[in-house]
């Protein structure tokens, strides 16, 4: 027993020593990284003021390569995370300012990224299967309702209450999905992933719209009509997401192996599309965004009178009125239009940036070949 106690104390002392050494080395590295970033910024400012443009471009190219190493293209991964980056607002709101979500071990960072990809894959499958089943049930219920009206008989087992409960459950799951996706992307962002901030904002807005839909009366004619359009669009979105995951992840691994992307970069939005995918993936993304905008405009136009009406904003609406359902659907329709426009803008920007990046590298390769032939 005495030997075990002695060994326990010795092990505890070793752990304390290791922790102190880790803290000291981390703080020292953080100071060096901040100094390196300041030196890089000063060198870039001096290069831009240089009178010879050709020499300035060469210096800026070298400094750009150095910045890429700091951002994650080197063997140490993203060096900026050792500088204790401040967590994003939503993480601070939910977890507080003092929670450390940065991992220094590369294997843990890669496992975190792979878990994010698995979550997207599983969620895409749910977004395809569940809306398809609900749509099939709603179409069957509509067919039975139409038959009942024509023959003046009662509806026979349409399962409409269960279907609309399923729709509400799906809206609740969507709110969870988008919020969980945004949380995971925030954690990946502070661990070195190059995720565009818009996609995180997009997921927050989508989660809010899902909560609005969850609170609307499901037997409202406006809500019921919108649900059918939304479920069809959700199935299309799931198909595009699955193709996106398949094509882009394969290309992302290739770019990481070639040293063109950080090991922590993930498939998010259309962040890693390539020129070969322009014929397949980008047309589908653009079609998805156009259909989202069309649905949003259709719903917003149909519900515009309810949005402009003065009744029901400050007092209770009249009995039997559908103002609440129409207004809620109208707000979601306007949100659809906004998201579609911003997604379209970001997609075009991504295509432009990738073409400019490719052209720049082709120009550099051509100059290098010209110099080699001249020598």
Short mmCIF file of C-alpha atoms in Angstrom, two decimals:
data_model
loop_
_atom_site.label_atom_id
_atom_site.label_comp_id
_atom_site.label_asym_id
_atom_site.label_seq_id
_atom_site.Cartn_x
_atom_site.Cartn_y
_atom_site.Cartn_z
CA UNK A 1 0.00 0.00 0.00
CA UNK A 2 2.85 2.38 0.84
CA UNK A 3 4.47 1.64 -2.51
CA UNK A 4 1.21 2.38 -4.35
CA UNK A 5 0.83 5.68 -2.45
CA UNK A 6 4.41 6.65 -3.31
CA UNK A 7 3.88 5.77 -6.97
CA UNK A 8 0.65 7.79 -7.05
CA UNK A 9 2.39 10.86 -5.66
CA UNK A 10 5.25 10.50 -8.10
CA UNK A 11 2.88 10.14 -11.02
CA UNK A 12 0.91 13.19 -9.90
CA UNK A 13 4.15 15.19 -9.70
CA UNK A 14 5.10 14.12 -13.22
CA UNK A 15 1.69 15.19 -14.53
CA UNK A 16 2.04 18.59 -12.80
CA UNK A 17 5.51 19.04 -14.31
CA UNK A 18 4.24 18.09 -17.75
CA UNK A 19 1.32 20.53 -17.46
CA UNK A 20 3.61 23.39 -16.43
CA UNK A 21 6.01 22.62 -19.26
CA UNK A 22 3.12 22.44 -21.75
CA UNK A 23 1.73 25.78 -20.60
CA UNK A 24 5.15 27.42 -20.78
CA UNK A 25 5.93 26.11 -24.26
CA UNK A 26 2.45 27.00 -25.54
CA UNK A 27 2.74 30.57 -24.27
CA UNK A 28 6.22 30.92 -25.77
CA UNK A 29 5.04 29.59 -29.14
CA UNK A 30 2.04 31.95 -29.07
CA UNK A 31 4.38 34.93 -28.59
CA UNK A 32 6.55 33.76 -31.51
CA UNK A 33 3.53 33.25 -33.77
CA UNK A 34 2.16 36.71 -33.02
CA UNK A 35 5.60 38.19 -33.69
CA UNK A 36 5.80 36.30 -36.98
CA UNK A 37 2.38 37.61 -38.04
CA UNK A 38 3.40 41.19 -37.24
CA UNK A 39 6.67 40.78 -39.15
CA UNK A 40 4.78 39.36 -42.14
CA UNK A 41 2.34 42.27 -42.13
CA UNK A 42 5.21 44.79 -41.95
CA UNK A 43 7.05 43.05 -44.81
CA UNK A 44 3.90 43.05 -46.95
CA UNK A 45 3.39 46.78 -46.35
CA UNK A 46 7.01 47.49 -47.28
CA UNK A 47 6.76 45.33 -50.42
CA UNK A 48 3.67 47.19 -51.63
CA UNK A 49 5.56 50.47 -51.31
CA UNK A 50 8.56 49.15 -53.28
CA UNK A 51 9.19 51.06 -56.54
CA UNK A 52 9.90 47.91 -58.59
CA UNK A 53 6.61 46.03 -59.22
CA UNK A 54 8.23 42.77 -60.36
CA UNK A 55 10.39 42.46 -57.24
CA UNK A 56 7.43 43.46 -55.06
CA UNK A 57 5.28 40.71 -56.61
CA UNK A 58 7.97 38.11 -55.96
CA UNK A 59 8.27 39.20 -52.33
CA UNK A 60 4.49 39.16 -51.88
CA UNK A 61 4.35 35.65 -53.37
CA UNK A 62 6.90 34.38 -50.84
CA UNK A 63 5.10 36.13 -47.98
CA UNK A 64 1.82 34.64 -49.16
CA UNK A 65 3.36 31.17 -49.00
CA UNK A 66 4.55 31.94 -45.46
CA UNK A 67 1.04 33.00 -44.44
CA UNK A 68 -0.38 29.79 -45.87
CA UNK A 69 2.04 27.79 -43.72
CA UNK A 70 0.87 29.69 -40.65
CA UNK A 71 -2.76 29.03 -41.63
CA UNK A 72 -2.30 25.26 -41.77
CA UNK A 73 -0.34 24.12 -44.82
CA UNK A 74 2.74 23.27 -42.75
CA UNK A 75 3.37 20.10 -40.72
CA UNK A 76 2.26 21.83 -37.51
CA UNK A 77 -1.23 22.59 -38.77
CA UNK A 78 -2.86 25.95 -38.13
CA UNK A 79 -0.47 27.85 -35.87
CA UNK A 80 -2.98 30.59 -35.04
CA UNK A 81 -4.97 28.35 -32.71
CA UNK A 82 -2.06 28.42 -30.22
CA UNK A 83 -2.71 32.14 -29.80
CA UNK A 84 -5.90 31.36 -27.85
CA UNK A 85 -8.47 32.67 -30.37
CA UNK A 86 -11.67 34.03 -28.92
CA UNK A 87 -14.61 31.65 -29.45
CA UNK A 88 -17.43 32.83 -31.75
CA UNK A 89 -20.41 34.60 -30.20
CA UNK A 90 -22.78 31.62 -30.13
CA UNK A 91 -20.22 29.39 -28.42
CA UNK A 92 -19.57 32.11 -25.83
CA UNK A 93 -23.32 32.51 -25.32
CA UNK A 94 -23.89 28.79 -24.74
CA UNK A 95 -20.63 27.72 -23.08
CA UNK A 96 -19.07 30.91 -21.69
CA UNK A 97 -15.79 32.69 -22.40
CA UNK A 98 -13.46 30.41 -20.45
CA UNK A 99 -14.19 27.08 -22.15
CA UNK A 100 -11.24 25.91 -24.25
CA UNK A 101 -12.39 24.21 -27.46
CA UNK A 102 -9.00 24.23 -29.20
CA UNK A 103 -7.15 20.92 -29.45
CA UNK A 104 -3.39 20.85 -29.97
CA UNK A 105 -3.21 17.19 -31.05
CA UNK A 106 -3.46 16.69 -34.84
CA UNK A 107 -5.17 13.31 -34.49
CA UNK A 108 -7.95 14.84 -32.39
CA UNK A 109 -8.41 17.65 -34.92
CA UNK A 110 -8.68 15.19 -37.81
CA UNK A 111 -11.13 13.03 -35.83
CA UNK A 112 -13.24 16.12 -35.19
CA UNK A 113 -13.32 16.88 -38.91
CA UNK A 114 -14.24 13.30 -39.83
CA UNK A 115 -17.04 13.34 -37.28
CA UNK A 116 -18.38 16.49 -38.93
CA UNK A 117 -18.41 14.74 -42.32
CA UNK A 118 -20.19 11.70 -40.87
CA UNK A 119 -22.82 13.97 -39.33
CA UNK A 120 -23.46 15.58 -42.72
CA UNK A 121 -23.74 12.19 -44.42
CA UNK A 122 -26.23 10.80 -41.91
CA UNK A 123 -28.25 14.00 -41.90
CA UNK A 124 -28.44 14.07 -45.70
CA UNK A 125 -29.94 10.58 -45.61
CA UNK A 126 -32.56 11.68 -43.06
CA UNK A 127 -33.34 14.76 -45.17
CA UNK A 128 -34.00 12.52 -48.16
CA UNK A 129 -35.96 9.63 -46.62
CA UNK A 130 -38.20 11.39 -44.08
CA UNK A 131 -39.57 14.14 -46.40
CA UNK A 132 -40.14 11.54 -49.15
CA UNK A 133 -42.23 9.41 -46.80
CA UNK A 134 -44.18 12.42 -45.56
CA UNK A 135 -44.79 13.60 -49.12
CA UNK A 136 -46.09 10.19 -50.16
CA UNK A 137 -48.49 10.20 -47.20
CA UNK A 138 -49.69 13.74 -47.93
CA UNK A 139 -50.31 12.93 -51.61
CA UNK A 140 -52.29 9.86 -50.57
CA UNK A 141 -54.31 11.91 -48.08
CA UNK A 142 -55.04 14.54 -50.76
CA UNK A 143 -56.18 11.81 -53.18
CA UNK A 144 -58.52 10.33 -50.56
CA UNK A 145 -59.86 13.78 -49.70
CA UNK A 146 -60.57 14.52 -53.36
CA UNK A 147 -62.32 11.18 -53.78
CA UNK A 148 -64.38 11.76 -50.65
CA UNK A 149 -65.56 15.15 -51.88
CA UNK A 150 -66.61 13.77 -55.26
CA UNK A 151 -68.54 10.78 -53.90
CA UNK A 152 -69.88 12.57 -50.82
CA UNK A 153 -68.40 9.91 -48.51
CA UNK A 154 -66.12 10.06 -45.49
CA UNK A 155 -62.35 10.00 -45.86
CA UNK A 156 -60.92 6.55 -45.24
CA UNK A 157 -57.75 6.32 -43.13
CA UNK A 158 -55.87 9.29 -44.55
CA UNK A 159 -53.60 9.43 -41.43
CA UNK A 160 -53.51 13.22 -41.78
CA UNK A 161 -53.07 13.92 -38.01
CA UNK A 162 -50.11 11.56 -37.84
CA UNK A 163 -48.62 13.01 -41.01
CA UNK A 164 -48.80 16.58 -39.76
CA UNK A 165 -47.31 15.49 -36.44
CA UNK A 166 -44.50 13.93 -38.46
CA UNK A 167 -44.04 17.22 -40.32
CA UNK A 168 -43.74 19.04 -37.00
CA UNK A 169 -41.19 16.50 -35.77
CA UNK A 170 -39.22 17.00 -38.98
CA UNK A 171 -39.21 20.78 -38.47
CA UNK A 172 -37.95 20.22 -34.92
CA UNK A 173 -35.21 17.93 -36.24
CA UNK A 174 -34.23 20.53 -38.84
CA UNK A 175 -33.81 23.14 -36.10
CA UNK A 176 -31.53 20.69 -34.24
CA UNK A 177 -29.62 19.82 -37.43
CA UNK A 178 -28.85 23.39 -38.45
CA UNK A 179 -27.95 24.47 -34.93
CA UNK A 180 -25.70 21.42 -34.40
CA UNK A 181 -24.08 22.01 -37.79
CA UNK A 182 -23.36 25.64 -36.91
CA UNK A 183 -21.91 24.65 -33.52
CA UNK A 184 -19.64 22.02 -35.10
CA UNK A 185 -18.48 24.48 -37.75
CA UNK A 186 -17.70 27.09 -35.10
CA UNK A 187 -15.51 24.60 -33.26
CA UNK A 188 -13.81 23.58 -36.50
CA UNK A 189 -13.28 27.24 -37.39
CA UNK A 190 -11.29 28.00 -34.25
CA UNK A 191 -9.29 24.80 -34.84
CA UNK A 192 -8.08 25.89 -38.26
CA UNK A 193 -10.80 25.04 -40.79
CA UNK A 194 -11.32 27.49 -43.63
CA UNK A 195 -15.12 27.64 -43.41
CA UNK A 196 -16.76 30.69 -44.89
CA UNK A 197 -18.54 32.63 -42.10
CA UNK A 198 -21.64 32.98 -44.31
CA UNK A 199 -22.42 29.26 -44.10
CA UNK A 200 -22.49 29.43 -40.30
CA UNK A 201 -24.81 32.45 -40.46
CA UNK A 202 -26.90 30.57 -43.04
CA UNK A 203 -27.36 27.67 -40.62
CA UNK A 204 -28.43 30.00 -37.81
CA UNK A 205 -31.06 31.60 -40.05
CA UNK A 206 -32.26 28.18 -41.25
CA UNK A 207 -32.58 26.96 -37.65
CA UNK A 208 -34.64 30.07 -36.79
CA UNK A 209 -36.91 29.53 -39.82
CA UNK A 210 -37.42 25.89 -38.76
CA UNK A 211 -38.50 27.03 -35.30
CA UNK A 212 -40.96 29.49 -36.86
CA UNK A 213 -42.47 26.67 -38.95
CA UNK A 214 -42.62 24.46 -35.87
CA UNK A 215 -44.80 27.06 -34.10
CA UNK A 216 -47.34 27.48 -36.90
CA UNK A 217 -50.75 25.76 -36.92
CA UNK A 218 -50.30 22.64 -39.05
CA UNK A 219 -53.95 22.58 -40.19
CA UNK A 220 -53.65 26.04 -41.70
CA UNK A 221 -54.23 25.82 -45.50
CA UNK A 222 -51.27 28.11 -46.12
CA UNK A 223 -48.98 26.01 -43.92
CA UNK A 224 -50.18 22.76 -45.48
CA UNK A 225 -49.58 24.07 -48.99
CA UNK A 226 -46.11 25.35 -48.08
CA UNK A 227 -45.19 22.07 -46.40
CA UNK A 228 -45.63 20.15 -49.64
CA UNK A 229 -43.38 22.57 -51.54
CA UNK A 230 -40.83 22.61 -48.75
CA UNK A 231 -40.66 18.82 -48.46
CA UNK A 232 -40.12 18.45 -52.21
CA UNK A 233 -37.37 21.05 -52.10
CA UNK A 234 -35.85 19.35 -49.03
CA UNK A 235 -35.57 16.06 -50.96
CA UNK A 236 -33.76 17.85 -53.78
CA UNK A 237 -31.51 19.56 -51.25
CA UNK A 238 -30.59 16.19 -49.72
CA UNK A 239 -29.68 14.75 -53.13
CA UNK A 240 -27.45 17.74 -53.90
CA UNK A 241 -25.85 17.49 -50.45
CA UNK A 242 -25.03 13.81 -50.97
CA UNK A 243 -23.45 14.50 -54.35
CA UNK A 244 -21.63 17.44 -52.81
CA UNK A 245 -20.21 15.32 -50.02
CA UNK A 246 -19.11 12.59 -52.43
CA UNK A 247 -17.44 14.78 -55.06
CA UNK A 248 -15.98 17.50 -52.86
CA UNK A 249 -14.58 15.31 -50.12
CA UNK A 250 -12.69 13.21 -52.66
CA UNK A 251 -11.22 16.35 -54.18
CA UNK A 252 -10.50 17.84 -50.77
CA UNK A 253 -8.35 14.86 -49.78
CA UNK A 254 -6.44 15.25 -53.07
CA UNK A 255 -5.81 18.94 -52.43
CA UNK A 256 -4.66 18.22 -48.86
CA UNK A 257 -2.22 15.60 -50.18
CA UNK A 258 -0.88 18.14 -52.70
CA UNK A 259 -0.47 20.76 -49.98
CA UNK A 260 -3.08 23.13 -51.42
CA UNK A 261 -5.50 22.86 -48.49
CA UNK A 262 -5.11 22.55 -44.76
CA UNK A 263 -5.73 19.14 -43.21
CA UNK A 264 -8.55 20.76 -41.20
CA UNK A 265 -10.44 22.11 -44.21
CA UNK A 266 -13.89 20.57 -44.60
CA UNK A 267 -16.67 20.31 -47.15
CA UNK A 268 -19.06 23.14 -46.30
CA UNK A 269 -21.31 24.94 -48.73
CA UNK A 270 -19.42 24.69 -52.00
CA UNK A 271 -16.06 25.45 -50.44
CA UNK A 272 -14.07 22.89 -52.40
CA UNK A 273 -15.60 22.59 -55.81
CA UNK A 274 -13.22 22.20 -58.76
CA UNK A 275 -13.34 23.02 -62.44
CA UNK A 276 -14.20 19.44 -63.29
CA UNK A 277 -17.26 19.66 -61.06
CA UNK A 278 -18.59 22.78 -62.76
CA UNK A 279 -20.48 20.61 -65.25
CA UNK A 280 -22.21 18.57 -62.51
CA UNK A 281 -22.17 20.10 -59.05
CA UNK A 282 -22.46 23.84 -59.64
CA UNK A 283 -25.47 23.58 -62.02
CA UNK A 284 -27.25 21.52 -59.36
CA UNK A 285 -26.36 24.07 -56.69
CA UNK A 286 -27.58 26.93 -58.87
CA UNK A 287 -30.79 25.03 -59.69
CA UNK A 288 -31.32 24.41 -55.97
CA UNK A 289 -30.91 28.10 -55.22
CA UNK A 290 -33.20 29.17 -58.09
CA UNK A 291 -35.90 26.75 -56.91
CA UNK A 292 -35.51 28.02 -53.35
CA UNK A 293 -35.92 31.60 -54.57
CA UNK A 294 -38.95 30.65 -56.68
CA UNK A 295 -40.66 28.93 -53.74
CA UNK A 296 -39.91 31.90 -51.49
CA UNK A 297 -41.29 34.40 -54.00
CA UNK A 298 -44.39 32.29 -54.64
CA UNK A 299 -45.18 31.94 -50.95
CA UNK A 300 -44.40 35.58 -50.14
CA UNK A 301 -46.64 36.81 -52.98
CA UNK A 302 -49.51 34.53 -51.97
CA UNK A 303 -49.35 35.69 -48.35
CA UNK A 304 -48.61 39.37 -49.03
CA UNK A 305 -52.19 40.53 -48.24
CA UNK A 306 -51.98 38.86 -44.82
CA UNK A 307 -48.61 40.51 -44.12
CA UNK A 308 -50.00 43.94 -45.04
CA UNK A 309 -53.31 43.56 -43.20
CA UNK A 310 -53.62 45.40 -39.91
CA UNK A 311 -55.76 42.75 -38.23
CA UNK A 312 -54.16 40.38 -35.75
CA UNK A 313 -50.91 42.26 -35.07
CA UNK A 314 -51.97 43.94 -31.83
CA UNK A 315 -55.19 42.05 -31.08
CA UNK A 316 -56.45 38.51 -31.41
CA UNK A 317 -57.39 37.58 -34.96
CA UNK A 318 -60.95 36.66 -35.85
CA UNK A 319 -62.10 33.09 -35.28
CA UNK A 320 -61.49 30.90 -38.30
CA UNK A 321 -58.96 33.35 -39.73
CA UNK A 322 -55.74 32.00 -41.26
CA UNK A 323 -53.72 35.16 -40.65
CA UNK A 324 -51.25 33.50 -38.28
CA UNK A 325 -50.43 30.67 -40.65
CA UNK A 326 -50.21 32.94 -43.70
CA UNK A 327 -47.99 35.46 -41.95
CA UNK A 328 -45.66 32.82 -40.59
CA UNK A 329 -45.34 31.18 -43.99
CA UNK A 330 -44.84 34.59 -45.59
CA UNK A 331 -41.94 35.39 -43.26
CA UNK A 332 -40.37 32.02 -44.03
CA UNK A 333 -40.87 32.70 -47.75
CA UNK A 334 -39.02 36.01 -47.46
CA UNK A 335 -36.26 34.20 -45.57
CA UNK A 336 -36.06 31.67 -48.41
CA UNK A 337 -35.60 34.51 -50.91
CA UNK A 338 -32.83 36.10 -48.84
CA UNK A 339 -30.96 32.82 -48.33
CA UNK A 340 -31.22 31.94 -52.02
CA UNK A 341 -29.82 35.33 -53.08
CA UNK A 342 -26.92 35.17 -50.63
CA UNK A 343 -26.13 31.55 -51.51
CA UNK A 344 -26.14 32.48 -55.21
CA UNK A 345 -23.80 35.38 -54.52
CA UNK A 346 -21.37 33.22 -52.53
CA UNK A 347 -21.46 30.49 -55.20
CA UNK A 348 -20.56 32.95 -57.95
CA UNK A 349 -17.80 34.40 -55.78
CA UNK A 350 -16.42 30.91 -55.19
CA UNK A 351 -16.40 30.13 -58.93
CA UNK A 352 -14.67 33.45 -59.68
CA UNK A 353 -12.04 32.96 -56.97
CA UNK A 354 -11.24 29.43 -58.12
CA UNK A 355 -10.85 30.49 -61.72
CA UNK A 356 -8.62 33.40 -60.68
CA UNK A 357 -6.57 31.06 -58.47
CA UNK A 358 -6.14 28.60 -61.33
CA UNK A 359 -5.18 31.36 -63.78
CA UNK A 360 -2.65 32.76 -61.33
CA UNK A 361 -0.98 29.38 -60.88
CA UNK A 362 -0.92 28.81 -64.66
CA UNK A 363 0.75 32.19 -65.10
CA UNK A 364 3.36 31.39 -62.45
CA UNK A 365 4.06 28.01 -64.02
CA UNK A 366 4.45 29.64 -67.44
CA UNK A 367 6.92 32.18 -66.05
CA UNK A 368 8.90 29.42 -64.35
CA UNK A 369 9.09 27.45 -67.61
CA UNK A 370 10.19 30.55 -69.50
CA UNK A 371 12.99 31.18 -67.00
CA UNK A 372 14.09 27.55 -67.25
CA UNK A 373 14.28 27.70 -71.04
CA UNK A 374 16.17 31.02 -70.89
CA UNK A 375 18.79 29.47 -68.61
#
